[in-house]
GROMACS .gro file of C-alpha atoms in nm:
model
  158
    1MET     CA    1  10.901   9.421  12.691
    2ILE     CA    2  10.746   9.444  13.039
    3ARG     CA    3  10.567   9.143  13.166
    4VAL     CA    4  10.344   9.160  13.478
    5PHE     CA    5  10.323   8.869  13.721
    6TYR     CA    6  10.104   8.819  14.025
    7ARG     CA    7  10.040   8.561  14.310
    8PRO     CA    8   9.813   8.558  14.610
    9CYS     CA    9   9.969   8.646  14.941
   10GLY     CA   10   9.866   8.687  15.303
   11ASP     CA   11   9.695   8.968  15.488
   12THR     CA   12   9.983   9.091  15.702
   13HIS     CA   13  10.235   9.350  15.597
   14SER     CA   14  10.517   9.070  15.660
   15GLU     CA   15  10.326   8.808  15.457
   16GLN     CA   16  10.282   9.036  15.169
   17HIS     CA   17  10.639   9.176  15.155
   18THR     CA   18  10.779   8.817  15.174
   19ALA     CA   19  10.533   8.713  14.888
   20ALA     CA   20  10.647   9.002  14.674
   21TYR     CA   21  11.013   8.910  14.698
   22GLU     CA   22  10.922   8.543  14.631
   23LEU     CA   23  10.754   8.674  14.336
   24LEU     CA   24  11.033   8.870  14.231
   25ASP     CA   25  11.265   8.562  14.236
   26ALA     CA   26  11.008   8.352  14.028
   27ALA     CA   27  10.967   8.621  13.780
   28ALA     CA   28  11.336   8.659  13.722
   29ARG     CA   29  11.379   8.291  13.657
   30VAL     CA   30  11.076   8.294  13.412
   31MET     CA   31  11.240   8.584  13.224
   32GLY     CA   32  11.578   8.381  13.215
   33TYR     CA   33  11.774   8.544  13.492
   34SER     CA   34  11.917   8.467  13.818
   35ALA     CA   35  11.748   8.711  14.048
   36GLY     CA   36  12.056   8.724  14.288
   37ARG     CA   37  12.131   9.014  14.528
   38VAL     CA   38  11.885   9.304  14.554
   39ALA     CA   39  12.029   9.661  14.631
   40LYS     CA   40  11.840   9.983  14.687
   41THR     CA   41  11.920  10.348  14.542
   42GLU     CA   42  11.954  10.636  14.784
   43GLU     CA   43  11.582  10.702  14.747
   44GLY     CA   44  11.483  10.333  14.825
   45LYS     CA   45  11.422  10.179  14.470
   46PRO     CA   46  11.521   9.829  14.463
   47TYR     CA   47  11.725   9.706  14.159
   48PHE     CA   48  11.944   9.398  14.072
   49PRO     CA   49  12.323   9.544  14.078
   50ASP     CA   50  12.446   9.219  13.889
   51GLU     CA   51  12.173   9.257  13.622
   52PRO     CA   52  12.177   9.618  13.511
   53SER     CA   53  11.957   9.538  13.203
   54LEU     CA   54  11.674   9.403  13.397
   55PHE     CA   55  11.428   9.637  13.547
   56PHE     CA   56  11.156   9.562  13.793
   57SER     CA   57  10.911   9.711  14.037
   58LEU     CA   58  10.693   9.544  14.313
   59SER     CA   59  10.371   9.611  14.495
   60HIS     CA   60  10.144   9.446  14.731
   61THR     CA   61   9.809   9.479  14.906
   62ASP     CA   62   9.568   9.261  15.114
   63GLY     CA   63   9.568   8.953  14.904
   64TYR     CA   64   9.804   8.987  14.621
   65ALA     CA   65  10.155   9.074  14.520
   66VAL     CA   66  10.254   9.194  14.170
   67CYS     CA   67  10.583   9.219  13.997
   68ALA     CA   68  10.643   9.417  13.670
   69MET     CA   69  10.965   9.316  13.512
   70GLY     CA   70  11.135   9.379  13.174
   71ASP     CA   71  11.415   9.552  12.964
   72ALA     CA   72  11.322   9.906  13.055
   73PRO     CA   73  11.243  10.120  13.362
   74CYS     CA   74  10.885  10.039  13.495
   75GLY     CA   75  10.665  10.109  13.784
   76VAL     CA   76  10.372   9.906  13.934
   77ASP     CA   77  10.099   9.961  14.191
   78ILE     CA   78   9.820   9.729  14.299
   79GLU     CA   79   9.519   9.878  14.519
   80GLY     CA   80   9.195   9.697  14.622
   81GLU     CA   81   8.875   9.863  14.595
   82ARG     CA   82   8.844  10.121  14.861
   83VAL     CA   83   8.714  10.468  14.949
   84ILE     CA   84   8.955  10.753  14.901
   85SER     CA   85   8.833  11.057  15.116
   86GLU     CA   86   8.728  11.357  14.938
   87LYS     CA   87   9.020  11.547  15.124
   88LEU     CA   88   9.296  11.303  14.973
   89ARG     CA   89   9.132  11.323  14.625
   90ARG     CA   90   9.131  11.702  14.629
   91ARG     CA   91   9.494  11.722  14.766
   92PHE     CA   92   9.654  11.447  14.554
   93LEU     CA   93   9.425  11.352  14.282
   94ASP     CA   94   9.295  11.674  14.112
   95GLY     CA   95   8.952  11.639  14.297
   96VAL     CA   96   8.870  11.319  14.075
   97SER     CA   97   8.544  11.132  14.155
   98GLU     CA   98   8.525  10.861  14.404
   99GLU     CA   99   8.482  10.615  14.108
  100GLU     CA  100   8.800  10.719  13.941
  101ALA     CA  101   8.994  10.775  14.260
  102VAL     CA  102   9.166  10.437  14.301
  103LEU     CA  103   9.269  10.427  13.914
  104ARG     CA  104   9.443  10.761  13.946
  105TRP     CA  105   9.595  10.658  14.268
  106THR     CA  106   9.761  10.345  14.108
  107MET     CA  107   9.879  10.576  13.817
  108ARG     CA  108  10.050  10.810  14.043
  109GLU     CA  109  10.207  10.533  14.257
  110SER     CA  110  10.303  10.344  13.949
  111TYR     CA  111  10.489  10.652  13.816
  112GLY     CA  112  10.647  10.741  14.158
  113LYS     CA  113  10.783  10.374  14.157
  114LEU     CA  114  10.912  10.404  13.801
  115GLU     CA  115  11.119  10.707  13.922
  116GLY     CA  116  11.233  10.562  14.257
  117ARG     CA  117  11.053  10.873  14.441
  118GLY     CA  118  10.726  10.712  14.543
  119PHE     CA  119  10.387  10.881  14.556
  120PHE     CA  120  10.527  11.244  14.568
  121ALA     CA  121  10.715  11.226  14.236
  122GLY     CA  122  10.525  11.466  14.091
  123GLU     CA  123  10.343  11.501  13.739
  124PRO     CA  124  10.454  11.220  13.494
  125PRO     CA  125  10.626  11.333  13.167
  126LYS     CA  126  10.412  11.348  12.852
  127ASP     CA  127  10.567  11.032  12.721
  128ALA     CA  128  10.468  10.828  13.042
  129ARG     CA  129  10.219  10.547  12.954
  130PHE     CA  130   9.990  10.371  13.178
  131VAL     CA  131   9.852  10.022  13.135
  132THR     CA  132   9.586   9.920  13.383
  133TYR     CA  133   9.459   9.576  13.455
  134ARG     CA  134   9.140   9.471  13.639
  135THR     CA  135   9.190   9.106  13.582
  136LEU     CA  136   9.155   9.033  13.973
  137PRO     CA  137   8.832   9.089  14.092
  138GLY     CA  138   8.830   9.391  14.318
  139PHE     CA  139   9.171   9.511  14.250
  140THR     CA  140   9.334   9.778  14.000
  141VAL     CA  141   9.692   9.707  13.884
  142THR     CA  142   9.859   9.988  13.693
  143VAL     CA  143  10.207   9.960  13.515
  144CYS     CA  144  10.383  10.286  13.424
  145VAL     CA  145  10.630  10.310  13.134
  146LEU     CA  146  10.815  10.562  12.944
  147GLY     CA  147  10.814  10.609  12.566
  148ASP     CA  148  10.727  10.321  12.349
  149THR     CA  149  10.821  10.040  12.576
  150GLU     CA  150  10.588   9.751  12.527
  151VAL     CA  151  10.377   9.622  12.827
  152SER     CA  152  10.208   9.270  12.829
  153GLU     CA  153   9.852   9.258  12.743
  154ALA     CA  154   9.779   9.016  13.039
  155MET     CA  155   9.906   8.927  13.401
  156GLU     CA  156  10.052   8.624  13.449
  157PRO     CA  157  10.011   8.406  13.761
  158LEU     CA  158  10.321   8.251  13.932
   0.00000   0.00000   0.00000
């Protein structure tokens, strides 16, 4: 089961990054783990080397940090409402409408984080599933998992 946690954070990149890692530590404790040391793969994907059965993904933007965590690989992305240019929509999002662009952006980013290759990871496999939350006004949060991995129905504040 993948659970999704969130917390408010500041506006600067430094404040958001700090809040995301504080959230990671708090989420691990809630899940019954001691977060401990975080390492990164060659591609830059963070993981807990001392807890190989605990998977997580982090994201942050102006105002919020989110963490998806559980017993299977996962990816998460949060984006505030914004305009994604037509040029970017054509190039990276198959030309979707402006209204659909942020959702598609979070789907692409969350899959890239699951794979550890970022936004340019390519097309997700057929068994990729996306769960989207619009709990936080003005924000879209999407979690990507593979196969039949369960994802919590609600985000949890920490």
